[in-house]
Every structure is written in C-alpha cells, then in structure tokens.
Coordinates of C-alpha atoms in Angstrom, one line a residue:
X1 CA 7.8 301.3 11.0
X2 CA 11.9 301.0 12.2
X3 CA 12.9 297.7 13.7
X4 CA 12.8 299.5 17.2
X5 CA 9.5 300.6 16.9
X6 CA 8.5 297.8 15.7
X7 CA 10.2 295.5 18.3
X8 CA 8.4 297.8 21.0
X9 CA 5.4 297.1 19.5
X10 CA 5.7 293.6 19.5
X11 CA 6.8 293.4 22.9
X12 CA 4.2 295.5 24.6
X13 CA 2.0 292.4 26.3
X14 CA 0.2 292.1 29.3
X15 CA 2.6 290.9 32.1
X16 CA 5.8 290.4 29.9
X17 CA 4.6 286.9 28.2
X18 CA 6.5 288.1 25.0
X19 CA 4.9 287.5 21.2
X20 CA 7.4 286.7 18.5
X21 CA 9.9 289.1 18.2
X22 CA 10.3 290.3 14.2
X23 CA 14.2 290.0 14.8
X24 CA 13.9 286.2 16.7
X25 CA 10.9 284.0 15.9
X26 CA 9.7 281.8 19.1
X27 CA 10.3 278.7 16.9
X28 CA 13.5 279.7 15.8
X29 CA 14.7 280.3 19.8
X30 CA 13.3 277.1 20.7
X31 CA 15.5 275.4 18.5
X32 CA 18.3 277.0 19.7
X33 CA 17.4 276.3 24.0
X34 CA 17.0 272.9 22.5
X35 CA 20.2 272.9 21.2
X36 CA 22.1 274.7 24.1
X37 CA 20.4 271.9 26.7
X38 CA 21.4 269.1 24.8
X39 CA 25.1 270.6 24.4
X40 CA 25.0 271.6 28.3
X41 CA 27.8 269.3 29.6
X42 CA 31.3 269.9 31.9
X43 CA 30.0 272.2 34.5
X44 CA 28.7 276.0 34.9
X45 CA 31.8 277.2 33.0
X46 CA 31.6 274.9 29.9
X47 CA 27.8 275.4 29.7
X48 CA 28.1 279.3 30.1
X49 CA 30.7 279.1 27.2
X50 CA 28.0 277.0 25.2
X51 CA 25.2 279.7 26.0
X52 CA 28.0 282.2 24.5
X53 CA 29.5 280.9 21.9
X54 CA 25.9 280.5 20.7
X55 CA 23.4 283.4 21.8
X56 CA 26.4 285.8 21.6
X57 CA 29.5 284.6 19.0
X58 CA 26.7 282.5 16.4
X59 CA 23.2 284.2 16.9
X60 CA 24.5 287.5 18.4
X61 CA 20.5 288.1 19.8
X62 CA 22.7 290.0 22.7
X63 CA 25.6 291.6 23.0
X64 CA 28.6 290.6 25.1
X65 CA 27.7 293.4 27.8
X66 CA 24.3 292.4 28.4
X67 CA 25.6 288.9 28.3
X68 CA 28.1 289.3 31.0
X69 CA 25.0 292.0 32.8
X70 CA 23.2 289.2 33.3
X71 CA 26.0 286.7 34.2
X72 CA 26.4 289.0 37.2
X73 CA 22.7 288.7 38.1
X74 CA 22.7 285.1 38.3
X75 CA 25.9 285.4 40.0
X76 CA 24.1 286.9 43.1
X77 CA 21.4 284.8 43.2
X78 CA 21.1 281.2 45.0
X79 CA 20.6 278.1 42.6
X80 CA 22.6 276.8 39.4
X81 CA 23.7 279.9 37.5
X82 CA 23.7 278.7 34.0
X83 CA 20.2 277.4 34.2
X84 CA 19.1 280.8 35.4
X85 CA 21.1 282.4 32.9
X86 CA 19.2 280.7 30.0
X87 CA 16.0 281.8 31.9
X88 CA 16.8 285.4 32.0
X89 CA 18.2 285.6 28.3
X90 CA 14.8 283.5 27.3
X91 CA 12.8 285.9 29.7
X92 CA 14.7 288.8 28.2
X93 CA 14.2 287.9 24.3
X94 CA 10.4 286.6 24.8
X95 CA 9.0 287.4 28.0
X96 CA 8.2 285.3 30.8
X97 CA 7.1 281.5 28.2
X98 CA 10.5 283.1 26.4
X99 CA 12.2 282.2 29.8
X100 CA 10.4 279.1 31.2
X101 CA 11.1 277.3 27.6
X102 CA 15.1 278.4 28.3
X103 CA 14.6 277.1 31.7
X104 CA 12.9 274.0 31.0
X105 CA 14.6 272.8 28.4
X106 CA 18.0 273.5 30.1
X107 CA 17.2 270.8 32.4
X108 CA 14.4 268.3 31.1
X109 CA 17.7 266.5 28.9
X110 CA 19.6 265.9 31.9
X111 CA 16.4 264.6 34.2
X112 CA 15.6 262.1 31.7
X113 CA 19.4 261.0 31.6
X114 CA 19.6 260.8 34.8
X115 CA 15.9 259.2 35.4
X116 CA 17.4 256.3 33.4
X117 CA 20.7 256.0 35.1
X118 CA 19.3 256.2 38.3
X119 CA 16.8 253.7 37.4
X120 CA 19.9 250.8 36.1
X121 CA 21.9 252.1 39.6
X122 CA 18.5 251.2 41.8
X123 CA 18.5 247.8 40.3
X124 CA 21.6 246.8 39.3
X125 CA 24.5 248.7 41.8
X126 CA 25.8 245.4 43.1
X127 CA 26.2 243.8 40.0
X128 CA 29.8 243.3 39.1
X129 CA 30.0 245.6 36.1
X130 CA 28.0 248.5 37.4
X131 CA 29.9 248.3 40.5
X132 CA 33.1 248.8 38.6
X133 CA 31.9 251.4 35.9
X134 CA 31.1 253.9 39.1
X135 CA 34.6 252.7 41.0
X136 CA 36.7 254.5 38.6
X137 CA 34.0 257.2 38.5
X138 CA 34.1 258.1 41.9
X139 CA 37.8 258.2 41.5
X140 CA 37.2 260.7 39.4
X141 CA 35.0 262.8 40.9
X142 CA 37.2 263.5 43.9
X143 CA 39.4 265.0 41.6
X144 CA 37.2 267.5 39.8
X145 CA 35.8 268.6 43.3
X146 CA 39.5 269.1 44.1
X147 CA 40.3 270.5 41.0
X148 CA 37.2 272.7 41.7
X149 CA 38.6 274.0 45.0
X150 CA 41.6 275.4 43.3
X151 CA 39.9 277.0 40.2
X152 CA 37.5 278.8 42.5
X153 CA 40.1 279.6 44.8
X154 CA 42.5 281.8 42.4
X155 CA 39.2 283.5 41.2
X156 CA 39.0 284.4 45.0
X157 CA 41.7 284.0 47.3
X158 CA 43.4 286.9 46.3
X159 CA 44.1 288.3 49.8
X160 CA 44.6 287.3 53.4
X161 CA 41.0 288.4 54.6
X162 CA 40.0 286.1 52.0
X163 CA 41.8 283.7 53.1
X164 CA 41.3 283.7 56.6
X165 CA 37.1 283.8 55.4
X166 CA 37.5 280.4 53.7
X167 CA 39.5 278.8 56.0
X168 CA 37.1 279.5 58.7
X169 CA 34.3 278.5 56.9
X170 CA 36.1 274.9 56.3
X171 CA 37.2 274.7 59.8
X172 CA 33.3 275.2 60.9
X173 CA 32.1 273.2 58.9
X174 CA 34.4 269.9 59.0
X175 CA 35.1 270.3 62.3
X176 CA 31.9 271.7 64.0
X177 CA 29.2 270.3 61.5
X178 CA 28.4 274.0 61.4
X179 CA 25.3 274.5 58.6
X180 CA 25.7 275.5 55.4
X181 CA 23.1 278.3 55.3
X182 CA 24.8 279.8 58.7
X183 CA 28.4 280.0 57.3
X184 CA 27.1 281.7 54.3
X185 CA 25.1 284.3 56.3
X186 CA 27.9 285.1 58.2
X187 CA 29.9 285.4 55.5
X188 CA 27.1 288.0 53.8
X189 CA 27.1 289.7 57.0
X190 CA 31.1 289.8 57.1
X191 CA 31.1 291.0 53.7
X192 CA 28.4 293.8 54.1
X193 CA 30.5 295.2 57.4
X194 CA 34.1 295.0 55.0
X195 CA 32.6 296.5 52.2
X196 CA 30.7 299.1 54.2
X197 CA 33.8 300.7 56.1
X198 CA 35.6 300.7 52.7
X199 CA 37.9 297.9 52.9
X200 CA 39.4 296.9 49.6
X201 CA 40.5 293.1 50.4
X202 CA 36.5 292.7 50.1
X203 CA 36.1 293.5 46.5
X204 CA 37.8 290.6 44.3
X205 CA 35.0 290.1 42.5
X206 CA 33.9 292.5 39.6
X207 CA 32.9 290.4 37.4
X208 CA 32.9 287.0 35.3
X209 CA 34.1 286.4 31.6
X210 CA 32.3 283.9 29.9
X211 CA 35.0 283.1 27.3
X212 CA 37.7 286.0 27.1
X213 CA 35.6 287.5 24.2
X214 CA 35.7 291.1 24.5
X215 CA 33.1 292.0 21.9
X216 CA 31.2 290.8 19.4
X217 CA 30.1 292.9 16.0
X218 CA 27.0 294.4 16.3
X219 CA 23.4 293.0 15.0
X220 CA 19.9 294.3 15.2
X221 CA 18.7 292.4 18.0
X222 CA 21.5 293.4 20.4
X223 CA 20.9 296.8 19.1
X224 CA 17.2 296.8 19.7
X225 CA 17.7 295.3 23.2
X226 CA 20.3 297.6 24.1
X227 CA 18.8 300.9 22.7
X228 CA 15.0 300.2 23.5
X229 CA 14.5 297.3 25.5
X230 CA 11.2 295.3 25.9
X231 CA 8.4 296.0 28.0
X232 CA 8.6 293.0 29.9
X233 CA 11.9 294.5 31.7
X234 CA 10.4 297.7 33.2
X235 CA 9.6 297.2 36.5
X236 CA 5.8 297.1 38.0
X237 CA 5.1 296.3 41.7
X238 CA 2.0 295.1 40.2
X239 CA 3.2 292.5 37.7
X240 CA 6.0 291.3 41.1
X241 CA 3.1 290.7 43.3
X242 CA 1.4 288.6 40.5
X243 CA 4.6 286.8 39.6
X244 CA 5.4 286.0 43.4
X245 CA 2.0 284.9 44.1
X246 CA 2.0 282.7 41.2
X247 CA 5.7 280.7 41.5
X248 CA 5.3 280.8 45.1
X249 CA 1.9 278.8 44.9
X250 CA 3.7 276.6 42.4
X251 CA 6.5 276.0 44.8
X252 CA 4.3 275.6 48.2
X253 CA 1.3 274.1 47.5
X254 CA 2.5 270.9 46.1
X255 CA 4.5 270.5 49.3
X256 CA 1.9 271.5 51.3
X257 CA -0.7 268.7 49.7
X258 CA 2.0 266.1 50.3
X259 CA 2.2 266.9 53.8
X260 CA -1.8 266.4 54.0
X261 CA -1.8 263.4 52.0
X262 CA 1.1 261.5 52.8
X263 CA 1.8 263.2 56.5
X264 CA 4.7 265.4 57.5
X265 CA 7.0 262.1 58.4
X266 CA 6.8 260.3 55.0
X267 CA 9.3 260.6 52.8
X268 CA 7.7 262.7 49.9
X269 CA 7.2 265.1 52.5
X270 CA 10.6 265.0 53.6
X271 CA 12.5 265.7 50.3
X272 CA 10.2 268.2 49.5
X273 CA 11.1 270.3 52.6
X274 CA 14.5 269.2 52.7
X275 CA 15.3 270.2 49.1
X276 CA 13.3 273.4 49.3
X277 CA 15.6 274.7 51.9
X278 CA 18.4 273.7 50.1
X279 CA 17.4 275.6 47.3
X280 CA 17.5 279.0 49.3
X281 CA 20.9 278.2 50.3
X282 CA 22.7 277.4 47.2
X283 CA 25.1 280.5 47.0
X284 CA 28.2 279.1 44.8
X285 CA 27.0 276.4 42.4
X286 CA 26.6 273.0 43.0
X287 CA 29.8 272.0 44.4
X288 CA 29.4 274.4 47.8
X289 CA 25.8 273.1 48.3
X290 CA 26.9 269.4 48.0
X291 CA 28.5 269.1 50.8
X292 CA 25.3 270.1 52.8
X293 CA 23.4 268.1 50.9
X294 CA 25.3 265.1 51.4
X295 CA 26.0 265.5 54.7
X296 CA 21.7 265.0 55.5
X297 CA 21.0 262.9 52.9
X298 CA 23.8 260.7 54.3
X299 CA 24.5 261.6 57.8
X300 CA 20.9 262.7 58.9
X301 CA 18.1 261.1 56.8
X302 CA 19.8 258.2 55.9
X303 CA 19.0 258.3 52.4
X304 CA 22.1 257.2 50.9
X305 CA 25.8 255.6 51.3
X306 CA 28.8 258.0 51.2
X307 CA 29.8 256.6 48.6
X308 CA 26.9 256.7 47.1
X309 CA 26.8 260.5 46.6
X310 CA 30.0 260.7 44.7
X311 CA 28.1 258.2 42.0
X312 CA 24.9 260.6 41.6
X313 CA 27.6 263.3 41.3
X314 CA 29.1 261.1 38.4
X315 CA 26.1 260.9 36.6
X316 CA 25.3 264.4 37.1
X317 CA 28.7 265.4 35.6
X318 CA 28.5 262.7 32.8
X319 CA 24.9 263.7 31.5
X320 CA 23.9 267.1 30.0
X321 CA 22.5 270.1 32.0
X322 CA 23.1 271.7 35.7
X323 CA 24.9 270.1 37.8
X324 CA 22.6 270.3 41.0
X325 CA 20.8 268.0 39.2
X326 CA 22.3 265.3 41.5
X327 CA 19.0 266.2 43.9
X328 CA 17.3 264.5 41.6
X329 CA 19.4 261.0 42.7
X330 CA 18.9 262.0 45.7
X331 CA 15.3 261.8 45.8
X332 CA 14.8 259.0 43.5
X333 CA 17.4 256.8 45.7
X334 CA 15.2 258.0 49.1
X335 CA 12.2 257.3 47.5
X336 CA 12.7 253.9 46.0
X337 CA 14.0 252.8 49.7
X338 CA 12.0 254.6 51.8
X339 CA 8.7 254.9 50.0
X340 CA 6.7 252.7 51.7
X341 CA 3.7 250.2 50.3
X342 CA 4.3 252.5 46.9
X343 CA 6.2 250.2 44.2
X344 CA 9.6 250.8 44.7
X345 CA 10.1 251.8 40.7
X346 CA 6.7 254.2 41.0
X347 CA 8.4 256.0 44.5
X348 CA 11.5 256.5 43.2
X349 CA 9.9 258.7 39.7
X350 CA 8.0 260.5 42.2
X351 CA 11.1 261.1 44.8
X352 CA 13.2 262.3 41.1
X353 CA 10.2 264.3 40.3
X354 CA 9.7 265.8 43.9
X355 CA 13.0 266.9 44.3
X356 CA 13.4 268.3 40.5
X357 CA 10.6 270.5 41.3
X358 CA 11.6 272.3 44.7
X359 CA 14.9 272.7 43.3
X360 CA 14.2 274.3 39.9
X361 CA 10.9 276.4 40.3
X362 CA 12.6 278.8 42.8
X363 CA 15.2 279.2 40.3
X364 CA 12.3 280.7 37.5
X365 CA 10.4 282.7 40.7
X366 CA 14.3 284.3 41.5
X367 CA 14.6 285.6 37.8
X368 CA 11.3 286.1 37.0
X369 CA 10.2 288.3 40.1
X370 CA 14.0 290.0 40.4
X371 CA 15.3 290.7 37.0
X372 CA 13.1 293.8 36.4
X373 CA 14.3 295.2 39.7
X374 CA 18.1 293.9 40.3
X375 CA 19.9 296.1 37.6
X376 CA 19.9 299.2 39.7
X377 CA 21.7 296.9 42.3
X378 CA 24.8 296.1 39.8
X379 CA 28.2 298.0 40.6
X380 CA 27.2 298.2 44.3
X381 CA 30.4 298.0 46.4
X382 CA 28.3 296.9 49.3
X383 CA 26.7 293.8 47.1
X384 CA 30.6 293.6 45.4
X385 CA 32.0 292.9 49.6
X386 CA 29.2 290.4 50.1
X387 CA 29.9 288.2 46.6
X388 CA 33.2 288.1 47.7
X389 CA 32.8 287.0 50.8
X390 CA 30.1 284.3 50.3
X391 CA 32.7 283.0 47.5
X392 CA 35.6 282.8 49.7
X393 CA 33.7 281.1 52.2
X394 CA 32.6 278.4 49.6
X395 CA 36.3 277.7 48.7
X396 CA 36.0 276.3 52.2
X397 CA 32.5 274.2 51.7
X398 CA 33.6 272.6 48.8
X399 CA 37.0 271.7 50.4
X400 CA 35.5 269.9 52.9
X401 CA 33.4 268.1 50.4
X402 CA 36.3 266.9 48.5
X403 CA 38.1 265.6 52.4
X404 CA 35.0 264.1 53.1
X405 CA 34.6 262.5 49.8
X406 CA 38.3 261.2 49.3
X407 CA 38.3 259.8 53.2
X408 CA 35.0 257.2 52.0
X409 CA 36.3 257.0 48.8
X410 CA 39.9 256.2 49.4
X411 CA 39.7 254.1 52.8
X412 CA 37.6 251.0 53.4
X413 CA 37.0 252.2 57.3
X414 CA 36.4 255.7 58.6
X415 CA 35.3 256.4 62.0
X416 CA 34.0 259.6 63.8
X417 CA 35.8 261.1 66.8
X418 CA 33.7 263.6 68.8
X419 CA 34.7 266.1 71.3
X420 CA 31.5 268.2 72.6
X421 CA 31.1 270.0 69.4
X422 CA 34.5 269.0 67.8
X423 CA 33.9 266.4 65.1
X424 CA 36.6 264.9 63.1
X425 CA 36.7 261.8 60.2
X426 CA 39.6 259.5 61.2
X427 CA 40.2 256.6 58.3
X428 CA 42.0 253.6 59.1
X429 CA 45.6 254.0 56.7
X430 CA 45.6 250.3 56.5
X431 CA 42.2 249.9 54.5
X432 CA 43.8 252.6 51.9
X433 CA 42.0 251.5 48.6
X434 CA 45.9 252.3 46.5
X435 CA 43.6 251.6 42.9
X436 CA 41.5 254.2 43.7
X437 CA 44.0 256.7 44.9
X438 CA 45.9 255.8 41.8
X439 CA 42.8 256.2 39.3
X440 CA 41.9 260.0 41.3
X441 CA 45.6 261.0 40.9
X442 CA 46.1 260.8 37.8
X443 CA 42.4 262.2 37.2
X444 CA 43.6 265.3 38.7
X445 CA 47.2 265.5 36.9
X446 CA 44.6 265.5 33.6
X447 CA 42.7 267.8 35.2
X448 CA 45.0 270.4 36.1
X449 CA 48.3 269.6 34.0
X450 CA 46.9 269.0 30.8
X451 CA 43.6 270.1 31.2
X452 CA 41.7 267.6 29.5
X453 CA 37.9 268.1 29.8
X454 CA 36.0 266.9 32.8
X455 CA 33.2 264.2 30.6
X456 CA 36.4 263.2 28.9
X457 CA 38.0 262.7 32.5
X458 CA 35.0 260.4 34.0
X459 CA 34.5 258.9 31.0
X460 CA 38.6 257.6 31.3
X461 CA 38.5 257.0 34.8
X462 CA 35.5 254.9 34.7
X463 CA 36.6 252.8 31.8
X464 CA 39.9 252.3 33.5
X465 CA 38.5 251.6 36.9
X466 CA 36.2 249.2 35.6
X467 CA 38.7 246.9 33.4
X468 CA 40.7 247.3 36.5
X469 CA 38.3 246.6 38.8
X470 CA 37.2 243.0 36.6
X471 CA 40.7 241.9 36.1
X472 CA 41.7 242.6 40.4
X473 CA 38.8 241.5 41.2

C-alpha cells in the first residue's frame, strides 16, 4: 500500500475523530501542541510565527499554502485566531480529538498562569510591591495597544474609504458609547454593499503571511494532505448537525443550569451570558474586543477598576497563550467580589472557569462545524469587501481602547461630560501621573523604534516602574 492510500485508509473514521496517522503519530503531535502552547507568547503574530516556524519550517506536516489557507479561515471567524488555528491544523492532521488536543493545550498553560496571578492580584493588589510591579506594567500596556493601532492600521488603512470606516467607528464608539457588535455589523454590511458594486478601496485584504516564508521543501505529509486529503474534511450535513448539536449543548447548557441554580441575577449567571455574547463578537483579536469588554466589566457591571483592566491585560500579555485570555481576570475578579456566601478563593476559580469556558468552546464549535464547508468561500470578493471593512473599523475600537486606557492610566481624575447621546472622558491635566507617561513613552519608542519584543517590553517597564515606584514612593 502507497503512503496516500494508506493515509486514506487511516483516516477513514466515523465523524472525523482521526486514528494515528502513519506519517504523524498522535503522541508525537501531542508533544509538539505541548510545545507550541508553552512557547505561545507576544501576541497573535508571534504565536502564529511559533505555529510556523514549527508545523511548517521544523515538522513540515503542512505546507506553507495550506498553512496560510487556513490562516485565512480563522481570519474570518470571531474569537482569537491563533488558538483556532492550532484547532484546525490539529482537526486537519487527526480529526476532531486531533483538534480539541491543539485547542486545549493552546490555552490550558496560560489559564493556569493566569489562575495564579490572578489569585496573588485578589489578595495582595494593595500591597506595596505588587502595586508597583503592575504600575510600570500598565505603563506598558498603553503602549502596545497603541503600538497595536498603528500595526493594524498600515495592514489596513490603505485608502480614504478605509479611513473614513475607522474613524467612524472610533467616533461612535468614544463618543456615543455605540456597541461593539453594532459597529462591526455595520461595517459587514458596508463592506458587502462596497464589495458588491465592485469597488476596489474595499479589497485591502488578500491575505496574511505568517513569517515572509514563501515555501517550504516538500515532505510526505504535506503531500498526502495536499494531494488526498482526509476524510474528516469532506463535508456531510449529517456529521454538521451532530457537531452543532453537540458543542452547542456544551456551550448552553452549563449556562442554562447556572441560571436555574444560582438565578439569572447572580453573578455566575452574569459572566456566563456576558462573555458568551462577547464571544460572537470578537471580529479582530483581542485588542478590538477589549474595549467592549472593559467598558461593561467596568462601566456597567461594575466588576472591576479601570485600571484594573490594563493589569489583567498585563498578565495576559506576560503569560503564554491567547490573549483574550484576559476574560479569564475578568471573571475571576467578578467572582471573588461578587460571589456571594461562596468563599471568596472558591468564586473566583469558578468565575476563571466560567468565563474560560464560554469564551473558548465557541471557538472549537466555529472550526469544527465550518472548516469542512468554508473553503469554497475563500477568494470571494464579497467576503474579501467585508474583512476589510470589519478591520478598518477595528483600527477605530482598539483606538479608543488605547484613549480610554492612557486617560485612567495617565491622570489621577477623569470625569464624564454628557450631552444627550454625546459622551466624552475629560481628565484633569493637573493630576497628570509624568512617571507613568514617562515609563509608556519610552515603552512605545522600544516598541516601534527599535522593536524590541512586547514580554521583553512589560517585563522592562514593570521592573522599572516598580524600583521607581519604591524609591518615589
């Protein structure tokens, strides 16, 4: 038997669960998703270059077309993209326990990291020295979101429709508290009219390059997948419906028994609704959906500080795996205040655990359920208009996260103006906090100028901040 036949014949399961492929023993990949999770650090970029410089450069299981073939799927979809990318290349190599190994392991070293650290921040945020480790990381922070403005922006910005998309999405937002999930409907909806009457200012983005790698040499698992690709990625109405059914239990039903068990107002309840919306809306990566996530967890429900957001975003950038793991802060912080007669410790590993689970089992019922079906959707210009658009309106989310940030994080007073709808942050430029804006300057001038790394940015800024911070008192 030929290595394609036999890889066909390995691969032929019942529902895509995958058997050990003759060309990439289970084990061996489980090693490997081990490997990538633990080495997952610096944002979606720098853990798509990890994913690449080891599944495509060192193992070569793909090739760098189907690499960059599924980049673009997980581009379209809402959630983190580089934890959905490991899904799909698990899913594609092994089947559907191929996939939810990726997955899992993608994420459980950064839960556990941040478990901890959100544990130490619970208990300990007004101590002295904690209190200055996460001054200069804040610091810090502002100036990657920042940074993160302008990187997505040249991918984007390329035009003045463009333009004009992101600056009304900021000027909604900021000023008119406009949701999230509304500006990025319009902007689908913009898109989809653009693309549709053949506008070219529409269609900036074609694609994404995971490392500037054109091509890699050939082996037999690329070949193999490439020339006669598993079973698991036909696509079956039957084996959907199943798959729905199945992740959609697993997404509903442990909300649904919270709601009966602990009642629609308590806060187990609440984080589970709120972060299960929030996971439908998270066009962009983290950064865009931050903003509307802060914004309730701070403005609406109460959850946290605003100042207190930019230190679960430190964490999240400091510790391995996606950075939307910053939910997971979230919900531990709501839970350990809000919880009730529960042990503040025991509420707040639920509230981590609640909100890890909403956010990260749509993710596996997105690829699981689409990725049979979505490759006869790539190279559409209609889907091409409506990326483009949904990105340029993110430029504008995530720079109103980065004003909103740098106004609690560089001022001591900011107070709200309001207007009917119109809503502005005013801060008080006598209570300007010059050590801070000092330590997020020169965070971005590393950024930018001499592009040192983001962990090796935080990890500066917070040393810095917090000798600073003991010797100023």
């Amino acid at each position: 038997m030929n290595d394609d036949a036999a890889w066909t014949s390995r691969h032929e399961t019942h529902d895509g669960l995958g058997t050990d492929s003759p060309l990439v023993p289970f084990s061996e990949a489980v090693r490997v998703w081990t490997r990538v999770g633990l080495q997952s650090f610096g944002g979606p970029a720098g853990q798509i270059s990890v994913m690449h410089r080891i599944v495509v450069d060192e193992k070569r299981w793909v090739s760098e077309e189907r690499f960059l073939h599924a980049l673009n799927y997980c581009m379209l979809l809402p959630g983190p993209e580089a934890q959905q990318l490991a899904t799909y290349l698990g899913w594609l190599l092994h089947g559907y326990r191929g996939g939810l190994v990726a997955g899992l392991l993608f994420v459980i070293p950064g839960f556990l990291a941040i478990l901890a650290l959100s544990v130490v921040y619970a208990f300990y945020q007004s101590t002295g020295p904690v209190a200055a480790l996460f001054f200069g990381l804040k610091a810090a922070v502002l100036a990657v979101v920042l940074e993160a403005v302008i990187r997505i922006g040249k991918r984007v910005l390329k035009n003045g429709v463009m333009v004009t998309i992101a600056a009304a999405a900021f000027v909604a937002i900021f000023f008119f508290q406009t949701p999230f999930p509304l500006i990025i409907v319009v902007a689908a909806l913009v898109g989809l009219l653009g693309g549709g009457l053949g506008i070219t200012s529409f269609l900036v983005i074609r694609g994404h390059a995971a490392t500037g790698h054109s091509q890699t040499h050939p082996s037999p698992v690329a070949d193999a997948l490439d020339q006669q690709p598993p079973a698991h990625t036909t696509p079956s109405t039957g084996r959907a419906l199943r798959v729905a059914a199945l992740w959609l239990m697993l997404w509903a039903l442990p909300i649904a028994a919270l709601g009966i068990i602990a009642g629609r107002t308590h806060v187990f309840t609440e984080v589970a609704v709120f972060f299960s919306h929030a996971a439908v809306v998270t066009f962009g990566g983290a950064y865009a959906v931050l903003a509307y996530i802060a914004q309730q967890a701070v403005e609406v429900h109460g959850w946290l500080l605003p100042g207190e957001m930019l230190d679960g975003l430190g964490m999240a950038e400091t510790t391995p795996g996606p950075l939307i793991m910053v939910v997971q802060f979230v919900g531990f912080m709501a839970a350990f205040r809000h919880g009730g007669a529960i042990d503040p410790l025991a509420a707040g590993v639920l509230g981590s655990v609640i909100a890890t689970w909403v956010t990260f089992v749509p993710c596996f019922l997105w690829i699981f359920l689409g990725a049979p079906f979505i490759e006869a959707l790539r190279g559409k210009v209609w889907l091409t208009a409506a990326l483009s658009a949904i990105t340029a309106a993110v430029v504008g989310v995530i720079l109103n996260l980065a004003l909103w940030f740098g106004l609690h994080v560089l001022f001591g007073e900011v107070s709200p103006y309001s207007a009917g709808r119109f809503r502005v942050l005013v801060p008080d430029l006598a209570t300007l906090n010059v050590l801070a804006f000092t330590l997020a300057l020169c965070a971005f001038v590393a950024l930018l100028r001499f592009k040192m790394g983001v962990l090796m940015t935080l990890l500066l800024c917070a040393g810095v901040g917090a000798a600073a911070k003991t010797v100023l008192g």
